PDB file of C-alpha atoms in Angstrom:
ATOM      1  CA  MET A1274      19.837   9.563  64.503  1.00  0.00           C
ATOM      2  CA  ILE A1275      17.031   9.589  61.551  1.00  0.00           C
ATOM      3  CA  PRO A1276      17.670  12.259  59.008  1.00  0.00           C
ATOM      4  CA  TYR A1277      14.645  13.913  57.983  1.00  0.00           C
ATOM      5  CA  GLN A1278      14.296  12.131  54.170  1.00  0.00           C
ATOM      6  CA  LYS A1279      14.725   8.700  55.787  1.00  0.00           C
ATOM      7  CA  ALA A1280      11.765   8.773  58.732  1.00  0.00           C
ATOM      8  CA  LEU A1281       9.208  10.415  56.597  1.00  0.00           C
ATOM      9  CA  ALA A1282      10.607   7.083  53.984  1.00  0.00           C
ATOM     10  CA  ALA A1283       9.734   5.250  57.148  1.00  0.00           C
ATOM     11  CA  LEU A1284       6.595   6.187  57.519  1.00  0.00           C
ATOM     12  CA  ALA A1285       5.578   5.769  54.530  1.00  0.00           C
ATOM     13  CA  CYS A1286       6.250   2.372  54.309  1.00  0.00           C
ATOM     14  CA  ALA A1287       4.855   1.576  57.130  1.00  0.00           C
ATOM     15  CA  ALA A1288       1.466   3.223  56.496  1.00  0.00           C
ATOM     16  CA  GLY A1289       1.428   0.795  53.125  1.00  0.00           C
ATOM     17  CA  LEU A1290       2.291  -1.696  54.578  1.00  0.00           C
ATOM     18  CA  LEU A1291      -0.877  -1.246  57.294  1.00  0.00           C
ATOM     19  CA  THR A1292      -2.553  -0.009  54.184  1.00  0.00           C
ATOM     20  CA  GLY A1293      -2.402  -2.924  52.228  1.00  0.00           C
ATOM     21  CA  ASN A1294      -0.834   0.015  49.249  1.00  0.00           C
ATOM     22  CA  THR A1295       2.568  -1.495  48.384  1.00  0.00           C
ATOM     23  CA  ALA A1296       3.692  -2.252  44.547  1.00  0.00           C
ATOM     24  CA  ALA A1297       2.735  -5.999  45.326  1.00  0.00           C
ATOM     25  CA  ALA A1298      -0.621  -6.165  45.686  1.00  0.00           C
ATOM     26  CA  ALA A1299      -1.013  -2.965  43.386  1.00  0.00           C
ATOM     27  CA  PRO A1300      -2.495  -5.659  40.944  1.00  0.00           C
ATOM     28  CA  ASP A1301      -5.039  -6.734  42.851  1.00  0.00           C
ATOM     29  CA  ALA A1302      -6.719  -3.985  42.809  1.00  0.00           C
ATOM     30  CA  TYR A1303      -6.589  -3.121  39.472  1.00  0.00           C
ATOM     31  CA  PRO A1304      -7.786  -1.894  37.611  1.00  0.00           C
ATOM     32  CA  GLN A1305      -7.988   2.283  39.540  1.00  0.00           C
ATOM     33  CA  GLN A1306      -8.578   4.114  36.834  1.00  0.00           C
ATOM     34  CA  PRO A1307     -10.113   4.491  33.377  1.00  0.00           C
ATOM     35  CA  VAL A1308      -8.294   1.781  30.559  1.00  0.00           C
ATOM     36  CA  ARG A1309      -7.213   3.507  27.192  1.00  0.00           C
ATOM     37  CA  LEU A1310      -7.553   0.737  24.502  1.00  0.00           C
ATOM     38  CA  ILE A1311      -6.456   2.509  21.309  1.00  0.00           C
ATOM     39  CA  VAL A1312      -7.670   1.127  18.088  1.00  0.00           C
ATOM     40  CA  PRO A1313      -5.877   0.756  14.872  1.00  0.00           C
ATOM     41  CA  TYR A1314      -8.236   1.407  12.538  1.00  0.00           C
ATOM     42  CA  ALA A1315     -10.566   4.527  11.966  1.00  0.00           C
ATOM     43  CA  PRO A1316     -14.158   4.568  13.087  1.00  0.00           C
ATOM     44  CA  GLY A1317     -16.985   2.837  11.538  1.00  0.00           C
ATOM     45  CA  GLY A1318     -15.416  -0.508  10.127  1.00  0.00           C
ATOM     46  CA  GLY A1319     -15.442  -4.388  11.873  1.00  0.00           C
ATOM     47  CA  THR A1320     -12.437  -3.588  14.041  1.00  0.00           C
ATOM     48  CA  ASP A1321     -13.371  -0.303  15.859  1.00  0.00           C
ATOM     49  CA  SER A1322     -17.426  -1.481  15.959  1.00  0.00           C
ATOM     50  CA  MET A1323     -15.598  -4.822  17.922  1.00  0.00           C
ATOM     51  CA  ALA A1324     -13.187  -2.505  20.187  1.00  0.00           C
ATOM     52  CA  ARG A1325     -16.010  -0.537  21.266  1.00  0.00           C
ATOM     53  CA  ALA A1326     -18.270  -4.404  22.137  1.00  0.00           C
ATOM     54  CA  LEU A1327     -15.931  -5.242  23.769  1.00  0.00           C
ATOM     55  CA  ALA A1328     -15.114  -2.127  25.616  1.00  0.00           C
ATOM     56  CA  ARG A1329     -18.995  -1.561  26.660  1.00  0.00           C
ATOM     57  CA  LYS A1330     -18.117  -5.115  28.087  1.00  0.00           C
ATOM     58  CA  LEU A1331     -15.276  -4.502  30.241  1.00  0.00           C
ATOM     59  CA  SER A1332     -15.977  -1.201  31.383  1.00  0.00           C
ATOM     60  CA  GLU A1333     -19.572  -3.267  33.102  1.00  0.00           C
ATOM     61  CA  ILE A1334     -16.896  -5.991  34.238  1.00  0.00           C
ATOM     62  CA  TRP A1335     -14.127  -3.568  35.509  1.00  0.00           C
ATOM     63  CA  ARG A1336     -16.078  -0.828  36.593  1.00  0.00           C
ATOM     64  CA  GLN A1337     -13.889   1.445  34.983  1.00  0.00           C
ATOM     65  CA  LYS A1338     -14.459   3.465  31.990  1.00  0.00           C
ATOM     66  CA  VAL A1339     -12.793   2.200  28.617  1.00  0.00           C
ATOM     67  CA  ILE A1340     -11.337   4.551  26.486  1.00  0.00           C
ATOM     68  CA  VAL A1341     -11.718   3.463  22.914  1.00  0.00           C
ATOM     69  CA  GLU A1342      -9.250   5.417  21.525  1.00  0.00           C
ATOM     70  CA  ASN A1343      -8.572   5.261  17.282  1.00  0.00           C
ATOM     71  CA  ARG A1344      -5.215   5.781  16.015  1.00  0.00           C
ATOM     72  CA  PRO A1345      -5.408   4.860  12.458  1.00  0.00           C
ATOM     73  CA  GLY A1346      -2.773   4.483   9.426  1.00  0.00           C
ATOM     74  CA  ALA A1347       0.662   3.265   9.071  1.00  0.00           C
ATOM     75  CA  SER A1348      -0.433  -0.649   8.930  1.00  0.00           C
ATOM     76  CA  GLU A1349      -1.270  -0.883  12.621  1.00  0.00           C
ATOM     77  CA  SER A1350       2.493   1.984  13.415  1.00  0.00           C
ATOM     78  CA  ILE A1351       0.593   4.374  14.792  1.00  0.00           C
ATOM     79  CA  ALA A1352      -1.129   2.648  17.633  1.00  0.00           C
ATOM     80  CA  ALA A1353       1.492  -0.267  18.232  1.00  0.00           C
ATOM     81  CA  SER A1354       3.994   2.781  18.195  1.00  0.00           C
ATOM     82  CA  ALA A1355       1.872   5.246  20.938  1.00  0.00           C
ATOM     83  CA  VAL A1356       0.708   1.430  22.938  1.00  0.00           C
ATOM     84  CA  ALA A1357       4.944   0.753  22.835  1.00  0.00           C
ATOM     85  CA  ARG A1358       6.168   4.355  24.556  1.00  0.00           C
ATOM     86  CA  ALA A1359       3.152   4.756  27.501  1.00  0.00           C
ATOM     87  CA  PRO A1360       4.227   4.135  30.427  1.00  0.00           C
ATOM     88  CA  ALA A1361       3.421  -0.186  31.393  1.00  0.00           C
ATOM     89  CA  ASP A1362       0.244  -0.210  33.851  1.00  0.00           C
ATOM     90  CA  GLY A1363      -1.399  -1.939  32.303  1.00  0.00           C
ATOM     91  CA  TYR A1364      -3.871   1.321  31.469  1.00  0.00           C
ATOM     92  CA  THR A1365      -3.235   1.783  28.026  1.00  0.00           C
ATOM     93  CA  LEU A1366      -3.510  -1.317  25.884  1.00  0.00           C
ATOM     94  CA  LEU A1367      -3.557  -1.757  22.166  1.00  0.00           C
ATOM     95  CA  PHE A1368      -6.632  -3.319  20.527  1.00  0.00           C
ATOM     96  CA  ALA A1369      -3.783  -6.156  17.719  1.00  0.00           C
ATOM     97  CA  SER A1370      -4.512  -7.604  14.827  1.00  0.00           C
ATOM     98  CA  ASP A1371      -2.630 -10.282  12.362  1.00  0.00           C
ATOM     99  CA  SER A1372      -0.349  -6.547  11.151  1.00  0.00           C
ATOM    100  CA  THR A1373       0.895  -5.574  14.395  1.00  0.00           C
ATOM    101  CA  PHE A1374       2.962  -8.576  14.846  1.00  0.00           C
ATOM    102  CA  GLN A1375       3.462 -11.303  12.178  1.00  0.00           C
ATOM    103  CA  LEU A1376       2.815  -8.382   8.857  1.00  0.00           C
ATOM    104  CA  ASN A1377       4.207  -6.097   9.948  1.00  0.00           C
ATOM    105  CA  PRO A1378       8.446  -7.194  11.155  1.00  0.00           C
ATOM    106  CA  LEU A1379       7.789  -9.117   7.813  1.00  0.00           C
ATOM    107  CA  LEU A1380       7.011  -6.397   5.354  1.00  0.00           C
ATOM    108  CA  TYR A1381       8.933  -3.533   6.687  1.00  0.00           C
ATOM    109  CA  ASN A1382      12.846  -2.863   7.469  1.00  0.00           C
ATOM    110  CA  HIS A1383      12.081   0.119   9.549  1.00  0.00           C
ATOM    111  CA  LEU A1384       9.011  -0.431  12.244  1.00  0.00           C
ATOM    112  CA  SER A1385       8.617   3.037  14.602  1.00  0.00           C
ATOM    113  CA  TYR A1386       8.047  -0.130  17.597  1.00  0.00           C
ATOM    114  CA  ASP A1387       9.929  -3.229  17.997  1.00  0.00           C
ATOM    115  CA  PRO A1388       6.650  -6.465  18.704  1.00  0.00           C
ATOM    116  CA  ASP A1389       8.757  -7.887  19.741  1.00  0.00           C
ATOM    117  CA  LYS A1390      10.482  -6.087  22.456  1.00  0.00           C
ATOM    118  CA  ASP A1391       8.546  -3.527  22.812  1.00  0.00           C
ATOM    119  CA  LEU A1392       3.852  -4.640  23.608  1.00  0.00           C
ATOM    120  CA  VAL A1393       3.281  -8.360  25.365  1.00  0.00           C
ATOM    121  CA  PRO A1394       0.319  -9.767  23.415  1.00  0.00           C
ATOM    122  CA  ILE A1395      -1.700 -10.410  26.668  1.00  0.00           C
ATOM    123  CA  THR A1396      -4.648 -12.399  24.393  1.00  0.00           C
ATOM    124  CA  ARG A1397      -6.210 -13.968  21.320  1.00  0.00           C
ATOM    125  CA  PHE A1398     -10.227 -13.410  21.084  1.00  0.00           C
ATOM    126  CA  ALA A1399     -11.215 -13.050  17.796  1.00  0.00           C
ATOM    127  CA  ALA A1400     -11.279 -14.518  14.459  1.00  0.00           C
ATOM    128  CA  SER A1401     -12.780 -13.540  11.436  1.00  0.00           C
ATOM    129  CA  PRO A1402     -13.318 -14.178   8.061  1.00  0.00           C
ATOM    130  CA  PHE A1403     -12.901 -11.466   4.809  1.00  0.00           C
ATOM    131  CA  ALA A1404     -16.127 -11.164   2.883  1.00  0.00           C
ATOM    132  CA  LEU A1405     -15.562 -10.038  -1.112  1.00  0.00           C
ATOM    133  CA  PHE A1406     -16.952  -6.543  -2.279  1.00  0.00           C
ATOM    134  CA  VAL A1407     -16.927  -5.431  -5.922  1.00  0.00           C
ATOM    135  CA  ASN A1408     -18.849  -2.243  -6.277  1.00  0.00           C
ATOM    136  CA  ALA A1409     -22.894  -3.029  -8.715  1.00  0.00           C
ATOM    137  CA  ASP A1410     -21.744  -0.860 -11.370  1.00  0.00           C
ATOM    138  CA  THR A1411     -19.851  -3.376 -12.642  1.00  0.00           C
ATOM    139  CA  PRO A1412     -21.286  -6.767 -14.739  1.00  0.00           C
ATOM    140  CA  VAL A1413     -19.834  -8.709 -11.961  1.00  0.00           C
ATOM    141  CA  LYS A1414     -21.883 -10.800 -10.080  1.00  0.00           C
ATOM    142  CA  THR A1415     -19.331 -14.158  -9.434  1.00  0.00           C
ATOM    143  CA  PHE A1416     -16.155 -14.924  -8.156  1.00  0.00           C
ATOM    144  CA  GLN A1417     -16.004 -16.425 -12.060  1.00  0.00           C
ATOM    145  CA  ASP A1418     -17.255 -12.696 -13.323  1.00  0.00           C
ATOM    146  CA  PHE A1419     -14.445 -10.897 -11.248  1.00  0.00           C
ATOM    147  CA  LEU A1420     -11.486 -12.957 -12.396  1.00  0.00           C
ATOM    148  CA  SER A1421     -13.087 -12.128 -17.105  1.00  0.00           C
ATOM    149  CA  TYR A1422     -13.012  -8.580 -15.503  1.00  0.00           C
ATOM    150  CA  ALA A1423      -9.856  -8.106 -13.928  1.00  0.00           C
ATOM    151  CA  ARG A1424      -8.547  -9.568 -17.046  1.00  0.00           C
ATOM    152  CA  GLN A1425     -10.026  -7.885 -19.635  1.00  0.00           C
ATOM    153  CA  HIS A1426      -8.932  -4.803 -17.577  1.00  0.00           C
ATOM    154  CA  LYS A1427      -5.292  -5.642 -16.657  1.00  0.00           C
ATOM    155  CA  GLY A1428      -3.538  -3.058 -15.325  1.00  0.00           C
ATOM    156  CA  LYS A1429      -6.614  -1.569 -14.815  1.00  0.00           C
ATOM    157  CA  THR A1430      -8.776  -3.303 -11.846  1.00  0.00           C
ATOM    158  CA  PHE A1431      -8.186  -0.939  -8.179  1.00  0.00           C
ATOM    159  CA  TYR A1432      -8.718  -2.703  -4.767  1.00  0.00           C
ATOM    160  CA  GLY A1433      -8.737  -1.400  -1.837  1.00  0.00           C
ATOM    161  CA  SER A1434      -7.223  -2.728   1.079  1.00  0.00           C
ATOM    162  CA  TYR A1435      -6.751  -1.395   5.500  1.00  0.00           C
ATOM    163  CA  GLY A1436      -3.077  -0.625   4.297  1.00  0.00           C
ATOM    164  CA  VAL A1437      -0.036  -2.068   3.506  1.00  0.00           C
ATOM    165  CA  SER A1438       1.060  -4.022   5.056  1.00  0.00           C
ATOM    166  CA  ASN A1439      -2.199  -6.058   6.201  1.00  0.00           C
ATOM    167  CA  SER A1440      -4.207  -9.371   6.038  1.00  0.00           C
ATOM    168  CA  THR A1441      -6.475  -7.404   3.386  1.00  0.00           C
ATOM    169  CA  ASN A1442      -4.481  -6.202   0.980  1.00  0.00           C
ATOM    170  CA  LEU A1443      -1.714  -9.474   2.279  1.00  0.00           C
ATOM    171  CA  GLY A1444      -4.935 -11.597   0.751  1.00  0.00           C
ATOM    172  CA  LEU A1445      -6.352 -10.260  -2.682  1.00  0.00           C
ATOM    173  CA  SER A1446      -2.829  -9.486  -3.665  1.00  0.00           C
ATOM    174  CA  TRP A1447      -2.370 -13.162  -2.956  1.00  0.00           C
ATOM    175  CA  LEU A1448      -5.214 -13.570  -5.028  1.00  0.00           C
ATOM    176  CA  SER A1449      -4.367 -10.905  -8.111  1.00  0.00           C
ATOM    177  CA  LYS A1450      -1.193 -13.495  -7.975  1.00  0.00           C
ATOM    178  CA  GLN A1451      -2.897 -16.359  -8.017  1.00  0.00           C
ATOM    179  CA  PHE A1452      -4.638 -15.406 -11.381  1.00  0.00           C
ATOM    180  CA  ASP A1453      -1.818 -12.927 -13.004  1.00  0.00           C
ATOM    181  CA  LEU A1454      -4.790  -9.990 -12.421  1.00  0.00           C
ATOM    182  CA  ASP A1455      -2.007  -7.364 -12.019  1.00  0.00           C
ATOM    183  CA  MET A1456      -3.882  -5.430 -10.116  1.00  0.00           C
ATOM    184  CA  VAL A1457      -3.867  -2.261  -8.481  1.00  0.00           C
ATOM    185  CA  HIS A1458      -2.993  -1.283  -4.143  1.00  0.00           C
ATOM    186  CA  ILE A1459      -4.939   1.558  -3.137  1.00  0.00           C
ATOM    187  CA  PRO A1460      -4.604   1.656   0.967  1.00  0.00           C
ATOM    188  CA  PHE A1461      -6.720   3.128   3.579  1.00  0.00           C
ATOM    189  CA  ALA A1462      -7.069   3.250   6.769  1.00  0.00           C
ATOM    190  CA  GLY A1463      -9.727   1.158   7.936  1.00  0.00           C
ATOM    191  CA  GLN A1464     -12.717  -0.593   6.005  1.00  0.00           C
ATOM    192  CA  GLY A1465     -15.459   3.341   6.447  1.00  0.00           C
ATOM    193  CA  PRO A1466     -12.546   5.239   4.147  1.00  0.00           C
ATOM    194  CA  ALA A1467     -12.156   2.175   1.708  1.00  0.00           C
ATOM    195  CA  MET A1468     -16.095   1.647   1.580  1.00  0.00           C
ATOM    196  CA  ILE A1469     -16.830   4.986   0.305  1.00  0.00           C
ATOM    197  CA  ALA A1470     -14.018   5.052  -2.369  1.00  0.00           C
ATOM    198  CA  LEU A1471     -15.781   1.381  -3.899  1.00  0.00           C
ATOM    199  CA  LEU A1472     -19.327   3.333  -3.638  1.00  0.00           C
ATOM    200  CA  GLY A1473     -17.286   5.311  -5.411  1.00  0.00           C
ATOM    201  CA  GLY A1474     -16.403   3.787  -7.977  1.00  0.00           C
ATOM    202  CA  GLU A1475     -12.698   4.658  -7.358  1.00  0.00           C
ATOM    203  CA  ILE A1476     -11.900   0.949  -6.111  1.00  0.00           C
ATOM    204  CA  GLN A1477     -13.104  -1.721  -7.696  1.00  0.00           C
ATOM    205  CA  ILE A1478     -13.065  -4.993  -5.247  1.00  0.00           C
ATOM    206  CA  LEU A1479     -12.678  -5.008  -1.371  1.00  0.00           C
ATOM    207  CA  PHE A1480     -11.583  -7.339   1.278  1.00  0.00           C
ATOM    208  CA  GLY A1481     -13.949  -6.956   3.288  1.00  0.00           C
ATOM    209  CA  ASN A1482     -16.338  -7.903   7.074  1.00  0.00           C
ATOM    210  CA  ILE A1483     -20.220  -7.624   6.655  1.00  0.00           C
ATOM    211  CA  ILE A1484     -20.997  -5.444   8.962  1.00  0.00           C
ATOM    212  CA  PRO A1485     -24.580  -3.273   9.179  1.00  0.00           C
ATOM    213  CA  SER A1486     -23.187  -0.457   7.585  1.00  0.00           C
ATOM    214  CA  SER A1487     -21.719  -2.686   4.132  1.00  0.00           C
ATOM    215  CA  ILE A1488     -25.347  -4.550   4.623  1.00  0.00           C
ATOM    216  CA  GLY A1489     -26.906  -1.992   3.923  1.00  0.00           C
ATOM    217  CA  PHE A1490     -25.050  -1.063   0.436  1.00  0.00           C
ATOM    218  CA  ILE A1491     -26.093  -4.380  -0.162  1.00  0.00           C
ATOM    219  CA  ASP A1492     -29.323  -4.023   0.379  1.00  0.00           C
ATOM    220  CA  GLN A1493     -29.404  -0.392  -1.374  1.00  0.00           C
ATOM    221  CA  GLY A1494     -28.339  -2.362  -4.534  1.00  0.00           C
ATOM    222  CA  LYS A1495     -24.849  -0.204  -4.260  1.00  0.00           C
ATOM    223  CA  VAL A1496     -22.530  -3.892  -3.320  1.00  0.00           C
ATOM    224  CA  ARG A1497     -22.451  -7.006  -4.596  1.00  0.00           C
ATOM    225  CA  VAL A1498     -20.392  -9.774  -2.352  1.00  0.00           C
ATOM    226  CA  LEU A1499     -19.301 -12.478  -4.395  1.00  0.00           C
ATOM    227  CA  VAL A1500     -17.767 -14.965  -2.368  1.00  0.00           C
ATOM    228  CA  VAL A1501     -15.883 -15.348   2.124  1.00  0.00           C
ATOM    229  CA  SER A1502     -13.917 -16.865   3.154  1.00  0.00           C
ATOM    230  CA  GLY A1503     -14.111 -19.225   5.422  1.00  0.00           C
ATOM    231  CA  GLU A1504     -14.815 -22.775   6.694  1.00  0.00           C
ATOM    232  CA  GLN A1505     -19.392 -22.249   6.470  1.00  0.00           C
ATOM    233  CA  ARG A1506     -20.514 -19.421   4.932  1.00  0.00           C
ATOM    234  CA  LEU A1507     -21.155 -16.623   7.313  1.00  0.00           C
ATOM    235  CA  PRO A1508     -24.477 -15.795   9.292  1.00  0.00           C
ATOM    236  CA  ASN A1509     -25.565 -12.734   7.888  1.00  0.00           C
ATOM    237  CA  ALA A1510     -24.262 -14.392   3.872  1.00  0.00           C
ATOM    238  CA  PRO A1511     -25.733 -17.173   3.371  1.00  0.00           C
ATOM    239  CA  ASP A1512     -25.861 -17.525  -0.400  1.00  0.00           C
ATOM    240  CA  VAL A1513     -23.056 -16.447  -0.392  1.00  0.00           C
ATOM    241  CA  PRO A1514     -20.215 -19.210  -1.623  1.00  0.00           C
ATOM    242  CA  THR A1515     -17.057 -19.425   0.325  1.00  0.00           C
ATOM    243  CA  PHE A1516     -13.976 -19.462  -1.417  1.00  0.00           C
ATOM    244  CA  ARG A1517     -13.375 -23.754  -0.546  1.00  0.00           C
ATOM    245  CA  GLU A1518     -16.490 -24.056  -1.881  1.00  0.00           C
ATOM    246  CA  LEU A1519     -15.540 -23.530  -5.232  1.00  0.00           C
ATOM    247  CA  GLY A1520     -12.188 -25.023  -4.816  1.00  0.00           C
ATOM    248  CA  HIS A1521     -10.120 -22.091  -3.587  1.00  0.00           C
ATOM    249  CA  ASP A1522      -9.452 -22.921  -0.691  1.00  0.00           C
ATOM    250  CA  ASN A1523      -5.322 -21.717  -1.222  1.00  0.00           C
ATOM    251  CA  LEU A1524      -7.457 -17.877  -1.537  1.00  0.00           C
ATOM    252  CA  ASP A1525      -9.065 -18.828   2.278  1.00  0.00           C
ATOM    253  CA  THR A1526      -8.108 -15.527   4.290  1.00  0.00           C
ATOM    254  CA  GLY A1527      -9.350 -13.776   7.756  1.00  0.00           C
ATOM    255  CA  TYR A1528      -8.551 -11.689  10.364  1.00  0.00           C
ATOM    256  CA  THR A1529      -7.265 -12.397  14.140  1.00  0.00           C
ATOM    257  CA  LEU A1530      -8.309  -9.683  16.961  1.00  0.00           C
ATOM    258  CA  GLY A1531      -6.420  -9.584  20.603  1.00  0.00           C
ATOM    259  CA  LEU A1532      -5.125  -7.643  22.821  1.00  0.00           C
ATOM    260  CA  ALA A1533      -1.330  -6.192  24.163  1.00  0.00           C
ATOM    261  CA  ALA A1534       0.185  -3.971  26.350  1.00  0.00           C
ATOM    262  CA  PRO A1535       3.141  -2.826  26.741  1.00  0.00           C
ATOM    263  CA  ALA A1536       5.784  -4.617  27.474  1.00  0.00           C
ATOM    264  CA  GLY A1537       7.015  -4.725  31.032  1.00  0.00           C
ATOM    265  CA  VAL A1538       3.734  -4.706  32.374  1.00  0.00           C
ATOM    266  CA  ASP A1539       3.188  -6.459  35.995  1.00  0.00           C
ATOM    267  CA  PRO A1540       2.558 -10.618  34.903  1.00  0.00           C
ATOM    268  CA  ALA A1541      -0.735 -10.114  37.408  1.00  0.00           C
ATOM    269  CA  ILE A1542      -2.273  -7.827  35.957  1.00  0.00           C
ATOM    270  CA  GLN A1543      -1.569  -9.073  32.150  1.00  0.00           C
ATOM    271  CA  ARG A1544      -3.499 -12.409  34.051  1.00  0.00           C
ATOM    272  CA  GLN A1545      -6.442 -10.495  34.883  1.00  0.00           C
ATOM    273  CA  ILE A1546      -7.261  -8.599  32.089  1.00  0.00           C
ATOM    274  CA  ALA A1547      -7.032 -11.909  29.690  1.00  0.00           C
ATOM    275  CA  GLU A1548      -9.887 -12.675  32.509  1.00  0.00           C
ATOM    276  CA  ALA A1549     -11.651 -10.219  32.285  1.00  0.00           C
ATOM    277  CA  VAL A1550     -11.708 -10.378  28.159  1.00  0.00           C
ATOM    278  CA  LYS A1551     -12.596 -14.428  28.393  1.00  0.00           C
ATOM    279  CA  GLN A1552     -15.260 -12.888  30.986  1.00  0.00           C
ATOM    280  CA  ALA A1553     -16.278 -10.752  28.164  1.00  0.00           C
ATOM    281  CA  VAL A1554     -16.054 -13.116  25.618  1.00  0.00           C
ATOM    282  CA  ALA A1555     -18.034 -15.413  26.772  1.00  0.00           C
ATOM    283  CA  ASP A1556     -21.822 -13.261  27.257  1.00  0.00           C
ATOM    284  CA  PRO A1557     -24.439 -14.680  25.304  1.00  0.00           C
ATOM    285  CA  GLU A1558     -24.719 -10.795  23.751  1.00  0.00           C
ATOM    286  CA  LEU A1559     -21.675 -10.210  22.551  1.00  0.00           C
ATOM    287  CA  ILE A1560     -20.833 -13.677  21.092  1.00  0.00           C
ATOM    288  CA  LYS A1561     -24.364 -13.067  18.638  1.00  0.00           C
ATOM    289  CA  TYR A1562     -24.250  -9.780  17.923  1.00  0.00           C
ATOM    290  CA  ALA A1563     -19.783 -10.580  16.771  1.00  0.00           C
ATOM    291  CA  ALA A1564     -21.385 -12.832  15.003  1.00  0.00           C
ATOM    292  CA  GLU A1565     -24.663 -11.502  13.754  1.00  0.00           C
ATOM    293  CA  THR A1566     -23.394  -8.311  12.653  1.00  0.00           C
ATOM    294  CA  LEU A1567     -20.301  -7.964  13.002  1.00  0.00           C
ATOM    295  CA  SER A1568     -19.134 -12.114  11.730  1.00  0.00           C
ATOM    296  CA  ILE A1569     -16.404 -12.916  14.030  1.00  0.00           C
ATOM    297  CA  ARG A1570     -16.287 -15.403  16.752  1.00  0.00           C
ATOM    298  CA  LEU A1571     -14.812 -14.840  20.017  1.00  0.00           C
ATOM    299  CA  PHE A1572     -13.105 -17.750  22.018  1.00  0.00           C
ATOM    300  CA  ALA A1573     -10.430 -16.931  24.436  1.00  0.00           C
ATOM    301  CA  GLU A1574      -6.158 -16.881  24.410  1.00  0.00           C
ATOM    302  CA  PRO A1575      -4.429 -17.250  26.422  1.00  0.00           C
ATOM    303  CA  SER A1576      -0.821 -15.369  26.676  1.00  0.00           C
ATOM    304  CA  GLY A1577       1.211 -17.857  25.859  1.00  0.00           C
ATOM    305  CA  GLN A1578      -1.256 -19.765  22.731  1.00  0.00           C
ATOM    306  CA  TYR A1579      -1.011 -16.064  21.025  1.00  0.00           C
ATOM    307  CA  ARG A1580       2.372 -16.325  21.600  1.00  0.00           C
ATOM    308  CA  ASP A1581       2.366 -19.544  19.561  1.00  0.00           C
ATOM    309  CA  PHE A1582       0.609 -18.676  17.564  1.00  0.00           C
ATOM    310  CA  ILE A1583       2.150 -14.874  15.482  1.00  0.00           C
ATOM    311  CA  ALA A1584       5.233 -17.389  15.532  1.00  0.00           C
ATOM    312  CA  ASP A1585       3.666 -19.999  13.078  1.00  0.00           C
ATOM    313  CA  SER A1586       1.279 -17.746  11.130  1.00  0.00           C
ATOM    314  CA  ARG A1587       4.528 -15.222  10.511  1.00  0.00           C
ATOM    315  CA  ARG A1588       5.840 -18.341   9.211  1.00  0.00           C
ATOM    316  CA  ILE A1589       2.566 -19.785   7.181  1.00  0.00           C
ATOM    317  CA  LEU A1590       2.734 -15.761   6.010  1.00  0.00           C
ATOM    318  CA  GLN A1591       5.868 -15.553   5.037  1.00  0.00           C
ATOM    319  CA  GLN A1592       5.329 -18.267   2.188  1.00  0.00           C
ATOM    320  CA  ARG A1593       2.542 -15.657   1.201  1.00  0.00           C
ATOM    321  CA  ILE A1594       4.281 -12.722   0.945  1.00  0.00           C
ATOM    322  CA  GLU A1595       7.772 -14.545  -0.894  1.00  0.00           C
ATOM    323  CA  ALA A1596       5.194 -16.151  -3.369  1.00  0.00           C
ATOM    324  CA  ALA A1597       3.201 -12.904  -4.526  1.00  0.00           C
ATOM    325  CA  GLY A1598       6.515 -10.715  -4.284  1.00  0.00           C
ATOM    326  CA  ILE A1599       5.765  -8.297  -1.862  1.00  0.00           C
ATOM    327  CA  GLY A1600       8.934  -7.216  -0.954  1.00  0.00           C
ATOM    328  CA  LYS A1601      10.502  -5.059   2.153  1.00  0.00           C
ATOM    329  CA  LEU A1602       9.317  -1.699   2.046  1.00  0.00           C
ATOM    330  CA  ASP A1603       9.997   1.405   3.888  1.00  0.00           C
ATOM    331  CA  GLN A1604       7.380   3.241   6.050  1.00  0.00           C
TER     332      GLN A1604
END
């Protein structure tokens, strides 16, 4: 005679076969509940704005809420660790940038997560150049003016970034090294707090995105944009030259965005997430918003290409880190 517990298990299995509600079939129904999108930066910056725009579009595609949750600090490690510890069911995703997979393992002795073991890169879908902002109270009006100003205030020029192991820090650290400016670094939890510090005179220079809030400060004459990275001028800053135009190709810097999940998420669910993002970033309204409002270029790159990009990017960044003289850090 079959024990009571085994009988119940058999009945449950039969019910699953009849209804199609088996573990193997679960990915086909994804998502069946709201999805959390963890953003490593504070509200108000370009990364947060892009995350919220993508979340709205994914909510439409999936007909499920995609809830943005800001977890700023520790150069994306707080957010990355939260996702790494989450259940590997596809309902907690990380809005990852270059720090998550490339910079953090190169710059920190000990991380609270292992980017190669605890997380899986799902898709890379966005790239953005940086604009070089200065406080308008300084006499600086051009990039050459800034170099002269920083040399006159050597060791007393403060620059802001989105964290110690962030592209904004590495880019300005590299700039400081190239021109022997000895600038002082002050990290922040995102563009919003860093821009407030720039407006208040706490810092004199900042790499950031040209987004609606910063455009307002530009129009009010509170900050100036001296130069932008990237291959061409930005649509929302057509009068601002690029580093390449000024003959400084080696100063080009920016960041990319992707989605990651806890390691162990079903590959079928990973593919569904990547396909939904591909559909979202093909939307003409989202493309226009990203380009004209956030200075972000959208595309769709599958997991394999994302992994290749991470590997190639690490090699390039390692060279820049070594040249900038940035040693290993402890969080």
